Coordinates of C-alpha atoms in Angstrom, one line a residue:
M184 CA 15.9 88.1 -33.9
L185 CA 13.1 90.0 -34.1
D186 CA 11.8 91.1 -37.3
P187 CA 11.2 94.6 -38.4
L188 CA 7.0 94.0 -38.3
T189 CA 7.2 92.4 -34.1
C190 CA 9.9 95.3 -33.5
L191 CA 6.8 97.8 -34.4
S192 CA 4.6 96.4 -33.2
I193 CA 5.7 96.3 -29.5
A194 CA 7.2 100.2 -30.2
C195 CA 3.6 100.9 -30.8
S196 CA 2.3 99.0 -27.7
V197 CA 4.9 100.4 -26.1
M198 CA 4.6 104.4 -27.0
Q199 CA 0.0 103.6 -26.5
M200 CA 1.0 102.6 -23.1
I201 CA 3.2 105.9 -22.7
S202 CA 0.6 108.3 -23.6
F203 CA -2.6 106.8 -21.7
S204 CA 0.2 107.7 -18.9
H205 CA 0.8 111.5 -20.4
E206 CA -2.9 111.9 -20.1
V207 CA -3.7 109.7 -16.5
T208 CA -1.3 111.5 -14.8
S209 CA -2.1 115.2 -16.4
I210 CA -5.1 115.2 -14.9
V211 CA -4.3 113.4 -11.8
K212 CA -2.2 117.1 -11.9
R213 CA -5.6 118.8 -12.5
I214 CA -7.5 116.8 -9.5
K215 CA -5.2 117.5 -7.4
K216 CA -4.6 121.2 -8.2
D217 CA -8.0 122.4 -7.9
G218 CA -9.5 119.0 -6.7
T219 CA -12.1 119.2 -10.0
A220 CA -13.5 115.3 -10.5
D221 CA -12.7 114.2 -13.9
P222 CA -15.1 111.3 -15.7
Q223 CA -12.7 110.7 -18.2
L224 CA -10.2 109.6 -15.0
R225 CA -11.5 106.0 -15.5
E226 CA -11.8 106.1 -19.2
H227 CA -8.2 106.8 -19.5
A228 CA -7.1 104.2 -16.5
D229 CA -8.5 101.2 -18.2
N230 CA -7.2 102.4 -21.5
L231 CA -3.8 102.3 -19.6
S232 CA -4.5 98.5 -18.1
K233 CA -5.5 97.5 -21.2
S234 CA -3.4 98.5 -23.4
S235 CA -0.9 97.0 -20.8
E236 CA -1.9 93.1 -21.0
G237 CA -1.7 94.1 -24.8
L238 CA 1.6 94.7 -24.1
E239 CA 2.4 92.1 -21.6
Q240 CA 0.4 89.3 -23.7
Y241 CA 2.5 90.0 -26.6
L242 CA 5.6 90.1 -25.0
Q243 CA 5.3 86.6 -23.6
S244 CA 4.1 85.1 -27.3
C245 CA 7.4 86.6 -28.8
D246 CA 10.1 84.6 -29.2
L247 CA 12.4 87.0 -27.2
K248 CA 16.0 84.5 -26.3
H249 CA 19.0 85.7 -28.1
L250 CA 18.6 89.8 -29.3
P251 CA 20.9 92.2 -31.0
K252 CA 21.7 95.4 -28.6
N253 CA 19.3 96.8 -30.1
Q254 CA 16.3 94.8 -29.8
A255 CA 17.5 93.6 -25.7
D256 CA 17.2 97.0 -25.7
L257 CA 13.1 97.5 -26.5
R258 CA 12.7 94.1 -24.4
E259 CA 14.1 96.1 -21.4
I260 CA 12.2 99.1 -22.6
A261 CA 8.8 97.6 -23.2
S262 CA 9.3 95.4 -19.4
K263 CA 9.9 98.6 -17.0
C264 CA 7.3 100.6 -19.0
L265 CA 4.6 98.0 -18.6
E266 CA 6.1 98.1 -15.0
T267 CA 5.2 101.3 -14.4
S268 CA 2.1 101.4 -16.1
K269 CA 0.9 98.3 -13.6
E270 CA 2.2 100.4 -10.5
I271 CA 0.0 103.5 -11.7
Q272 CA -3.1 101.4 -12.1
S273 CA -2.3 99.6 -9.0
K274 CA -3.1 103.2 -7.5
M275 CA -6.0 104.1 -9.8
D276 CA -7.8 100.6 -8.2
K277 CA -7.7 102.6 -5.2
I278 CA -9.2 105.4 -6.6
D279 CA -13.5 105.9 -6.1
S280 CA -15.0 107.8 -8.9
S281 CA -17.3 110.4 -6.7
R282 CA -15.6 114.1 -6.2
G283 CA -14.7 113.6 -2.6
V284 CA -13.1 110.3 -2.6
V285 CA -11.9 110.2 -5.4
F286 CA -9.6 114.0 -4.1
R287 CA -9.4 112.5 -0.7
A288 CA -7.9 109.6 -2.5
L289 CA -5.3 111.3 -4.5
K290 CA -4.1 113.4 -1.5
L291 CA -3.4 110.3 1.1
K292 CA -1.8 108.0 -1.9
W293 CA -0.3 110.1 -4.3
R294 CA 2.2 111.6 -2.7
K295 CA 4.4 114.5 -4.2
G296 CA 8.0 112.5 -5.1
D297 CA 5.5 109.2 -5.8
F298 CA 3.9 111.0 -8.1
E299 CA 6.5 112.9 -9.9
K300 CA 8.7 109.5 -10.2
L301 CA 6.3 108.0 -12.3
E302 CA 6.0 110.5 -14.7
Q303 CA 9.7 111.1 -15.1
D304 CA 9.7 107.6 -15.5
M305 CA 7.5 108.0 -18.4
R306 CA 9.7 110.3 -20.2
T307 CA 12.6 109.0 -19.7
Y308 CA 11.2 106.0 -21.7
Q309 CA 9.4 107.6 -24.3
D310 CA 13.1 110.0 -24.7
T311 CA 15.1 106.3 -24.6
M312 CA 12.6 105.0 -27.6
Q313 CA 13.5 107.8 -29.4
T314 CA 16.7 108.5 -29.2
H315 CA 18.5 105.3 -28.6
I316 CA 16.1 102.6 -29.8
L317 CA 14.2 103.4 -33.1
V318 CA 16.8 104.6 -35.2
H319 CA 18.4 101.4 -34.6
L320 CA 15.1 99.2 -35.3
C321 CA 13.7 99.6 -38.6
N322 CA 14.1 102.1 -41.6
Q323 CA 11.4 103.7 -43.5
N324 CA 12.0 101.8 -46.0
D325 CA 11.3 98.2 -44.3
A326 CA 8.0 100.2 -43.2
A327 CA 7.6 100.7 -46.3
T328 CA 7.9 97.0 -47.5
L329 CA 5.7 96.1 -45.1
E330 CA 3.0 98.3 -45.7
Q331 CA 3.2 96.1 -49.1
E332 CA 2.6 93.5 -47.7
A333 CA -0.6 91.3 -48.0
E334 CA -0.9 90.8 -44.1
F335 CA -0.6 94.7 -43.6
Q336 CA -4.1 94.7 -44.1
K337 CA -4.6 92.2 -40.9
L338 CA -2.8 94.1 -39.0
D339 CA -5.1 96.3 -35.9
G340 CA -5.7 100.3 -37.3
I341 CA -3.1 101.9 -35.0
L342 CA -0.4 99.7 -35.9
Q343 CA -1.2 100.4 -39.4
K344 CA -1.0 104.2 -39.1
F345 CA 1.8 104.0 -36.7
I346 CA 3.7 101.9 -39.7
R347 CA 2.2 104.7 -42.6
A348 CA 3.1 107.9 -40.7
Y349 CA 7.3 106.2 -40.1
V350 CA 7.1 105.8 -44.2
Q351 CA 5.9 109.0 -44.6
G352 CA 8.7 110.5 -42.2
Q353 CA 7.1 110.9 -39.0
S354 CA 9.9 110.5 -36.4
Q355 CA 8.6 111.8 -33.2
L356 CA 7.3 108.7 -31.5
R357 CA 4.4 111.5 -30.2
N358 CA 3.6 112.2 -33.4
L359 CA 3.3 108.8 -34.5
I360 CA -0.2 107.7 -32.9
S361 CA -0.8 111.1 -31.4
D362 CA -2.8 112.5 -34.5
E363 CA -5.5 109.1 -34.5
F364 CA -5.3 108.7 -30.7
W365 CA -8.3 109.4 -29.6
A366 CA -10.4 108.6 -33.1
T367 CA -9.1 105.1 -32.4
Q368 CA -8.8 104.3 -29.1
A369 CA -13.0 102.2 -29.4
L370 CA -10.2 100.1 -31.5
I371 CA -8.0 99.3 -29.1
S372 CA -10.2 98.5 -26.9
A373 CA -12.1 95.9 -30.2
A374 CA -8.4 95.0 -30.2
N375 CA -7.6 93.9 -26.8
E376 CA -11.6 92.7 -25.9
A377 CA -10.8 90.2 -29.4
T378 CA -7.1 89.1 -28.0
N379 CA -9.3 88.3 -24.7
R380 CA -12.4 87.0 -26.2
Q381 CA -9.1 84.5 -28.4
I382 CA -7.2 83.3 -24.5
E383 CA -10.5 82.8 -23.7
A384 CA -11.2 80.5 -26.9
E385 CA -8.0 79.4 -26.2
S386 CA -8.2 78.6 -21.7
H387 CA -11.3 76.9 -23.0
K388 CA -9.5 74.0 -25.3
T389 CA -7.0 73.9 -23.4
R390 CA -9.4 72.9 -20.4
E391 CA -11.9 70.6 -22.8
H392 CA -8.3 68.8 -24.1
V393 CA -7.3 69.0 -20.6
T394 CA -10.6 67.3 -19.2
T395 CA -10.1 64.7 -22.4
T396 CA -7.4 63.7 -20.8
Q397 CA -7.7 63.1 -17.5
A398 CA -11.0 61.3 -18.8
A399 CA -8.9 59.0 -21.2
T400 CA -6.9 58.3 -18.2
D401 CA -9.2 57.2 -15.7
S402 CA -11.1 55.2 -18.2
R403 CA -7.5 53.4 -19.4
R404 CA -7.1 52.9 -15.5
D405 CA -10.7 51.3 -14.8
Q406 CA -9.5 49.6 -18.0
Q407 CA -6.5 47.8 -16.3
V408 CA -8.0 47.2 -13.4
Q409 CA -11.1 44.8 -14.9
R410 CA -8.5 43.1 -16.6
Q411 CA -6.5 42.5 -14.4
Q412 CA -9.4 41.3 -12.1
L413 CA -11.3 39.1 -15.2
L414 CA -7.0 37.7 -15.7
D415 CA -7.0 36.9 -11.7
G416 CA -10.6 34.5 -12.2
L417 CA -9.7 32.6 -15.1
Y418 CA -6.3 31.7 -13.1
D419 CA -5.3 29.0 -11.4
R420 CA -2.1 29.1 -9.8
D421 CA -2.4 24.7 -10.8
M422 CA -2.7 25.7 -14.0
N423 CA 0.9 24.4 -15.8
A424 CA 1.2 22.2 -13.0
R425 CA 0.9 19.2 -15.3
R426 CA 3.8 21.1 -18.2
N427 CA 6.3 21.6 -15.6
Q428 CA 6.3 18.2 -14.3
I429 CA 6.9 16.5 -17.7
E430 CA 10.6 15.5 -18.1
K431 CA 12.6 16.9 -20.8
R432 CA 13.0 14.7 -24.0
H433 CA 16.2 12.4 -23.6
T434 CA 19.3 14.7 -26.1
D435 CA 18.7 13.2 -29.6
T436 CA 14.8 11.4 -29.2
F437 CA 12.0 12.8 -31.1
S438 CA 14.0 14.8 -33.9
W439 CA 12.4 12.8 -36.4
V440 CA 9.2 14.5 -35.6
F441 CA 11.0 17.3 -38.3
S442 CA 12.9 15.7 -40.6
E443 CA 11.7 15.9 -44.5
E444 CA 14.2 13.2 -46.2
I445 CA 13.1 9.6 -43.7
Q446 CA 10.8 7.2 -45.5
R447 CA 7.3 7.6 -43.2
P448 CA 4.6 5.7 -42.4
W449 CA 3.0 8.3 -40.9
D450 CA 1.7 12.0 -42.1
S451 CA 4.3 14.4 -42.2
F452 CA 3.8 16.8 -39.4
T453 CA 5.8 19.8 -40.5
E454 CA 3.8 19.3 -43.7
W455 CA 0.2 19.7 -41.3
L456 CA 1.9 23.1 -40.1
S457 CA 2.5 24.6 -43.0
S458 CA -0.8 23.7 -44.7
K459 CA -4.5 25.0 -43.9
D460 CA -5.8 21.4 -42.6
S461 CA -7.2 22.0 -38.8
I462 CA -6.6 19.1 -36.8
Y463 CA -3.5 17.0 -35.9
W464 CA -3.6 13.6 -33.8
I465 CA -1.0 12.3 -32.4
S466 CA -2.4 9.1 -30.4
G467 CA 0.2 6.3 -28.4
K468 CA 0.4 3.7 -26.0
A469 CA 0.2 4.6 -22.7
G470 CA 3.8 5.8 -21.2
S471 CA 5.3 6.0 -25.1
G472 CA 6.4 9.3 -24.4
K473 CA 2.7 11.7 -26.2
S474 CA 2.9 14.5 -23.7
T475 CA 7.4 14.6 -23.9
L476 CA 6.3 14.7 -27.6
M477 CA 3.8 17.4 -26.8
K478 CA 6.5 19.5 -24.5
F479 CA 9.1 19.2 -26.8
L480 CA 7.1 20.3 -29.8
I481 CA 5.4 23.2 -27.9
G482 CA 9.1 25.2 -27.6
D483 CA 11.0 24.0 -30.2
K484 CA 11.9 26.6 -32.7
R485 CA 11.2 25.0 -35.4
T486 CA 7.5 24.4 -35.0
S487 CA 7.4 28.6 -35.7
Q488 CA 9.6 28.5 -38.1
Y489 CA 7.1 25.3 -40.0
L490 CA 3.9 27.5 -38.9
Y491 CA 5.5 30.7 -39.9
K492 CA 4.5 29.0 -43.4
W493 CA 1.1 29.2 -42.9
A494 CA 0.8 32.2 -40.9
P495 CA 3.4 34.6 -39.9
D496 CA 3.9 35.4 -36.3
C497 CA 1.6 32.6 -35.1
S498 CA 0.3 33.0 -31.6
I499 CA 1.0 28.8 -30.1
Y500 CA -1.6 28.7 -26.6
S501 CA -1.2 24.7 -25.2
H502 CA -2.6 23.1 -22.1
F503 CA -2.3 19.8 -20.5
I504 CA -5.3 17.8 -19.5
W505 CA -4.6 15.6 -16.2
N506 CA -7.0 13.0 -14.9
S507 CA -4.8 12.5 -11.7
G508 CA -4.1 16.6 -10.4
T509 CA -7.2 18.3 -9.6
R510 CA -10.5 18.3 -10.8
I511 CA -9.5 21.7 -12.7
Q512 CA -6.7 20.1 -14.2
G513 CA -9.0 17.0 -15.4
S514 CA -11.9 19.2 -16.7
I515 CA -13.1 21.1 -19.6
L516 CA -14.3 24.1 -17.3
G517 CA -10.2 23.5 -16.5
L518 CA -9.0 24.0 -20.0
L519 CA -11.8 26.8 -21.6
R520 CA -10.0 29.1 -18.4
S521 CA -6.4 28.4 -19.5
L522 CA -7.1 28.9 -23.2
L523 CA -9.0 32.3 -22.6
Y524 CA -6.2 33.1 -19.7
Q525 CA -3.1 32.5 -22.2
I526 CA -5.1 34.9 -25.1
F527 CA -5.8 37.3 -22.8
D528 CA -3.1 37.7 -21.0
A529 CA -1.0 38.3 -24.5
N530 CA -3.9 40.1 -27.0
E531 CA -5.4 43.4 -24.6
D532 CA -7.3 44.2 -27.6
I533 CA -9.2 41.3 -27.4
L534 CA -9.7 41.7 -23.9
V535 CA -10.7 45.5 -24.1
H536 CA -13.4 44.1 -26.3
I537 CA -14.8 40.8 -24.8
L538 CA -15.2 43.6 -21.6
R539 CA -16.9 46.3 -24.1
K540 CA -19.3 43.4 -25.6
W541 CA -20.2 41.9 -21.8
P542 CA -19.6 44.7 -19.1
K543 CA -20.9 41.5 -16.8
F544 CA -17.5 39.6 -16.9
S545 CA -15.9 42.2 -15.3
R546 CA -17.5 41.2 -12.4
N547 CA -16.0 37.6 -12.3
K548 CA -13.9 37.7 -9.9
N549 CA -12.8 33.6 -9.0
P550 CA -13.1 30.9 -10.4
E551 CA -16.4 29.9 -9.7
D552 CA -17.8 33.0 -10.5
W553 CA -17.5 30.9 -14.4
S554 CA -19.5 28.8 -16.1
R555 CA -18.5 26.8 -19.1
D556 CA -21.1 28.1 -21.5
D557 CA -19.9 31.5 -20.9
L558 CA -15.9 30.2 -21.3
E559 CA -16.5 28.4 -24.7
E560 CA -18.6 31.9 -26.2
I561 CA -15.5 33.7 -24.7
L562 CA -13.0 32.2 -26.1
F563 CA -14.9 31.4 -29.7
Q564 CA -15.3 34.9 -29.6
S565 CA -11.6 36.0 -28.6
L566 CA -10.0 33.4 -31.4
S567 CA -12.6 34.4 -34.1
L568 CA -11.7 38.3 -33.6
H569 CA -7.4 37.0 -33.7
Q570 CA -6.0 39.3 -35.6
K571 CA -2.3 35.8 -36.2
G572 CA -2.6 32.6 -37.1
V573 CA -3.2 30.6 -34.0
C574 CA -1.6 27.0 -33.2
I575 CA -3.5 25.1 -30.2
F576 CA -1.7 22.1 -28.2
L577 CA -4.0 20.3 -26.6
D578 CA -2.6 17.2 -24.4
G579 CA -3.9 14.2 -23.1
L580 CA -7.3 14.2 -24.7
D581 CA -7.8 10.2 -22.6
E582 CA -7.1 12.0 -19.6
I583 CA -10.6 13.8 -19.5
D584 CA -12.6 13.9 -16.2
P585 CA -15.1 11.0 -17.0
R586 CA -17.8 13.4 -15.8
D587 CA -17.2 15.6 -18.8
G588 CA -16.4 12.6 -21.1
P589 CA -14.3 12.4 -24.1
F590 CA -18.2 13.1 -26.8
D591 CA -17.8 16.9 -24.9
L592 CA -14.4 17.2 -25.0
L593 CA -14.3 16.0 -28.9
H594 CA -17.1 17.9 -29.4
L595 CA -16.1 21.0 -28.5
V596 CA -11.8 20.2 -30.2
R597 CA -14.0 20.3 -33.4
R598 CA -16.2 23.5 -32.5
I599 CA -12.5 25.0 -31.8
S600 CA -11.1 24.0 -35.3
S601 CA -13.5 25.2 -36.9
I602 CA -14.2 28.5 -35.9
P603 CA -14.4 30.8 -38.8
K604 CA -11.3 32.9 -39.4
N605 CA -9.4 35.0 -41.5
S606 CA -6.0 33.9 -40.4
G607 CA -6.4 30.8 -39.6
L608 CA -6.2 28.4 -36.6
K609 CA -4.8 24.8 -36.8
L610 CA -4.8 22.5 -33.7
C611 CA -3.1 19.6 -32.5
A612 CA -4.5 16.8 -30.4
S613 CA -3.0 13.8 -28.2
S614 CA -4.1 11.3 -26.9
R615 CA -4.1 6.6 -26.1
P616 CA -5.6 5.7 -29.6
E617 CA -8.7 4.6 -27.2
A618 CA -12.6 3.7 -29.4
S619 CA -14.2 7.6 -29.3
F620 CA -10.4 9.1 -29.9
I621 CA -10.6 6.7 -32.8
Q622 CA -13.4 7.4 -34.4
G623 CA -13.6 11.0 -33.8
L624 CA -10.2 11.4 -34.8
T625 CA -8.5 8.9 -37.2
T626 CA -9.8 11.4 -40.6
Y627 CA -6.8 13.4 -39.6
P628 CA -3.4 13.7 -39.8
K629 CA -2.2 11.5 -37.4
L630 CA 1.1 9.2 -36.2
R631 CA 1.5 6.4 -34.3
L632 CA 4.0 7.5 -31.5
Q633 CA 4.8 4.1 -30.6
D634 CA 5.2 2.7 -34.1
L635 CA 7.9 5.4 -34.7
T636 CA 10.1 5.7 -31.5
K637 CA 12.0 2.3 -32.1
H638 CA 15.0 4.9 -33.0
D639 CA 14.7 6.8 -29.8
V640 CA 14.2 3.9 -27.3
E641 CA 17.2 2.9 -29.0
V642 CA 18.9 5.7 -27.9
Y643 CA 17.7 5.3 -24.3
A644 CA 18.7 2.6 -23.8
K645 CA 22.5 2.5 -24.7
D646 CA 22.9 5.8 -23.3
F647 CA 21.5 4.1 -19.5
L648 CA 24.0 1.1 -20.3
Q649 CA 27.0 3.3 -21.1
T650 CA 26.5 6.1 -18.0
K651 CA 24.5 4.0 -15.3
C652 CA 25.5 1.0 -15.6
T653 CA 28.6 -0.2 -13.7
L654 CA 28.3 -4.0 -15.1
N655 CA 30.7 -5.2 -16.9
L656 CA 29.8 -6.3 -20.5
S657 CA 32.4 -8.7 -22.2
G658 CA 31.1 -11.7 -23.5
I659 CA 27.6 -10.4 -24.4
D660 CA 27.2 -8.7 -27.9
E661 CA 25.5 -4.9 -26.5
R662 CA 23.8 -4.5 -29.4
Q663 CA 22.5 -7.4 -28.7
F664 CA 20.7 -6.5 -25.3
T665 CA 19.9 -3.2 -27.1
N666 CA 18.0 -5.0 -29.6
E667 CA 16.5 -7.1 -27.3
V668 CA 15.1 -3.8 -24.8
V669 CA 13.4 -2.1 -27.9
N670 CA 12.2 -5.5 -29.4
K671 CA 10.5 -6.0 -26.2
A672 CA 9.5 -2.1 -24.9
N673 CA 7.5 -2.0 -28.3
G674 CA 7.8 1.5 -28.5
V675 CA 6.3 2.5 -24.8
F676 CA 9.5 4.6 -23.0
L677 CA 8.1 3.4 -19.3
W678 CA 8.7 0.3 -20.0
V679 CA 12.3 1.0 -20.9
S680 CA 12.7 2.9 -17.8
L681 CA 10.8 0.7 -15.4
A682 CA 13.1 -2.7 -17.4
L683 CA 16.7 -0.7 -16.9
K684 CA 15.7 0.2 -13.6
S685 CA 14.6 -3.5 -12.7
L686 CA 18.2 -4.5 -14.7
Q687 CA 20.2 -1.8 -12.1
R688 CA 18.1 -4.0 -9.1
G689 CA 20.1 -7.2 -10.6
I690 CA 23.4 -5.3 -10.7
T691 CA 23.4 -4.0 -7.1
N692 CA 22.1 -7.9 -6.3
G693 CA 25.2 -9.1 -8.2
D694 CA 23.6 -11.3 -11.0
D695 CA 25.9 -11.8 -13.7
P696 CA 26.1 -11.0 -18.2
T697 CA 24.0 -14.5 -18.4
T698 CA 22.0 -14.4 -15.4
L699 CA 21.2 -10.6 -16.8
M700 CA 19.8 -10.8 -20.1
E701 CA 18.4 -14.5 -18.4
R702 CA 16.1 -11.8 -16.4
L703 CA 15.5 -9.2 -19.6
R704 CA 13.7 -11.9 -21.9
A705 CA 12.0 -13.4 -18.7
L706 CA 9.9 -9.1 -18.5
P707 CA 5.9 -9.0 -19.6
S708 CA 5.8 -6.9 -22.6
E709 CA 3.1 -5.3 -21.6
L710 CA 2.9 -2.9 -18.8
G711 CA 0.3 -4.3 -16.5
K712 CA 2.3 -7.5 -16.0
L713 CA 5.5 -6.5 -16.4
Y714 CA 3.6 -3.8 -12.9
E715 CA 2.8 -7.2 -11.3
E716 CA 5.7 -9.3 -12.0
M717 CA 7.8 -5.9 -10.0
L718 CA 5.2 -6.1 -7.5
K719 CA 5.3 -10.0 -6.8
R720 CA 9.8 -9.2 -6.5
L721 CA 9.5 -7.6 -3.4
G722 CA 9.4 -10.5 -1.8
D723 CA 7.8 -10.2 1.8
D724 CA 7.6 -6.6 1.9
Q725 CA 4.2 -6.2 -1.0
D726 CA 2.2 -5.8 1.5
L727 CA 3.6 -3.2 2.3
Y728 CA 5.1 -1.0 -0.6
S729 CA 2.1 -2.1 -3.0
M730 CA 0.5 1.1 -2.3
E731 CA 2.9 2.6 -2.6
A732 CA 4.2 1.1 -6.3
A733 CA 0.3 1.7 -7.5
M734 CA 0.6 5.1 -6.4
L735 CA 4.2 5.7 -8.0
F736 CA 3.4 4.0 -11.2
N737 CA 0.1 5.9 -11.7
I738 CA 2.5 8.8 -12.0
F739 CA 4.8 7.4 -14.4
I740 CA 1.7 5.9 -17.1
H741 CA 1.2 10.0 -17.2
F742 CA 4.8 10.7 -18.6

């Protein structure tokens, strides 16, 4: 529903257009009669055109839905009046200003029937406005209230005079605007020009907005292309191969690492997760299960829960160094690319910042385009920009390629752990207890895996004997049999696996329980000697299978 001011504004605009139409048709009628040109014809036609544009813009700006009948009738009359006005303008656009051409054009274009119809239409609109619409739109009291409002002075001059005349009792629509009609033509023209300027200004703002939006869209698309290109240059298809090849832990093994109640001869891993300490070192003999433990820690939800106490929403990144894989899997270069890929893939804002600071890296399409120095610089910058806490797990430090060496790797580990960062950074590393790592990491919180896996080895051995051996162990104490395995294993899971497989072959060969126990006690405790013993048992096929056995043993020893 329209308010009284809007109704009077539309009515005033309609009457202005009707008045201009009357003036045009009157001049045309006189020209057709005596052939005398009138220079005011074009001026009136232009005023009619401007009034039409003003009314059309006004109708488009108002909410004209769900109107009561009297206001809907006003809308209909205004639309019809606008249509007739445009028809008059169309005819006037075809008339030149010279006398002869005007006269001939009028004779040609303005046939008698057309002219009479247009004149009659405008008269009908005026009568309808007078008799059926205005009296129902707004009474004198409503108009008087509008005149007293502060916003009244901001209305254009003709509308003010229209309302004042209506307040003073003028009831004839034509008289409402005719008293000051010619004196206010300049005001109408100025108002239309102001409207046009406003429309142009809004149009300019719209174009600017569209241009800015399009530029932003293009920029985002370009950034996305650069982002994907950079990620592709860091990616290696074997990046996760080592981690994926590590078998899951046996049921109920390694849970002790999260226990807060048992007596432990090692530095608490859970306390380290919750503290501000930067490095934790997991050491262990070959085959003791370091990689299996690291994979377990990365994926277990309790790791994140304890880290939350230190830094809420902490991000976890990892890398498994593997010397038996490809060159890149055992190198510092591969380590750097792997960590950066994970960081950029999870944090687009960091990647955008890096590309903004070093645009040249957006051109690195291939792994070969990266230097170690560049990767280190970007990694340190990326970690310092990280908004959350960061915990990095590095498995297999002793697997590093000799061309990089343990000392360069340890230097990198210490540099990463000491990066200034408000939200904090932790690094958990695993390796064999080799001299270089003992020297570089022994001062940090740590644990020796082979000293802590006795229970895990016992669980594994019992399960193997109960589920994978078909032998009836009657006459032999099963606990004694299991203890023999546990004591000789010295915490090395690989020894247990190889020894139990040897016993399984004895069962297949028909060995009785006493013979199996003797066989177990005769097995060497060291992996190397156990390996030699297993090769000897190949008998005449030793030469045939020794190379294959060596390859398989090399694979086993890295689990």
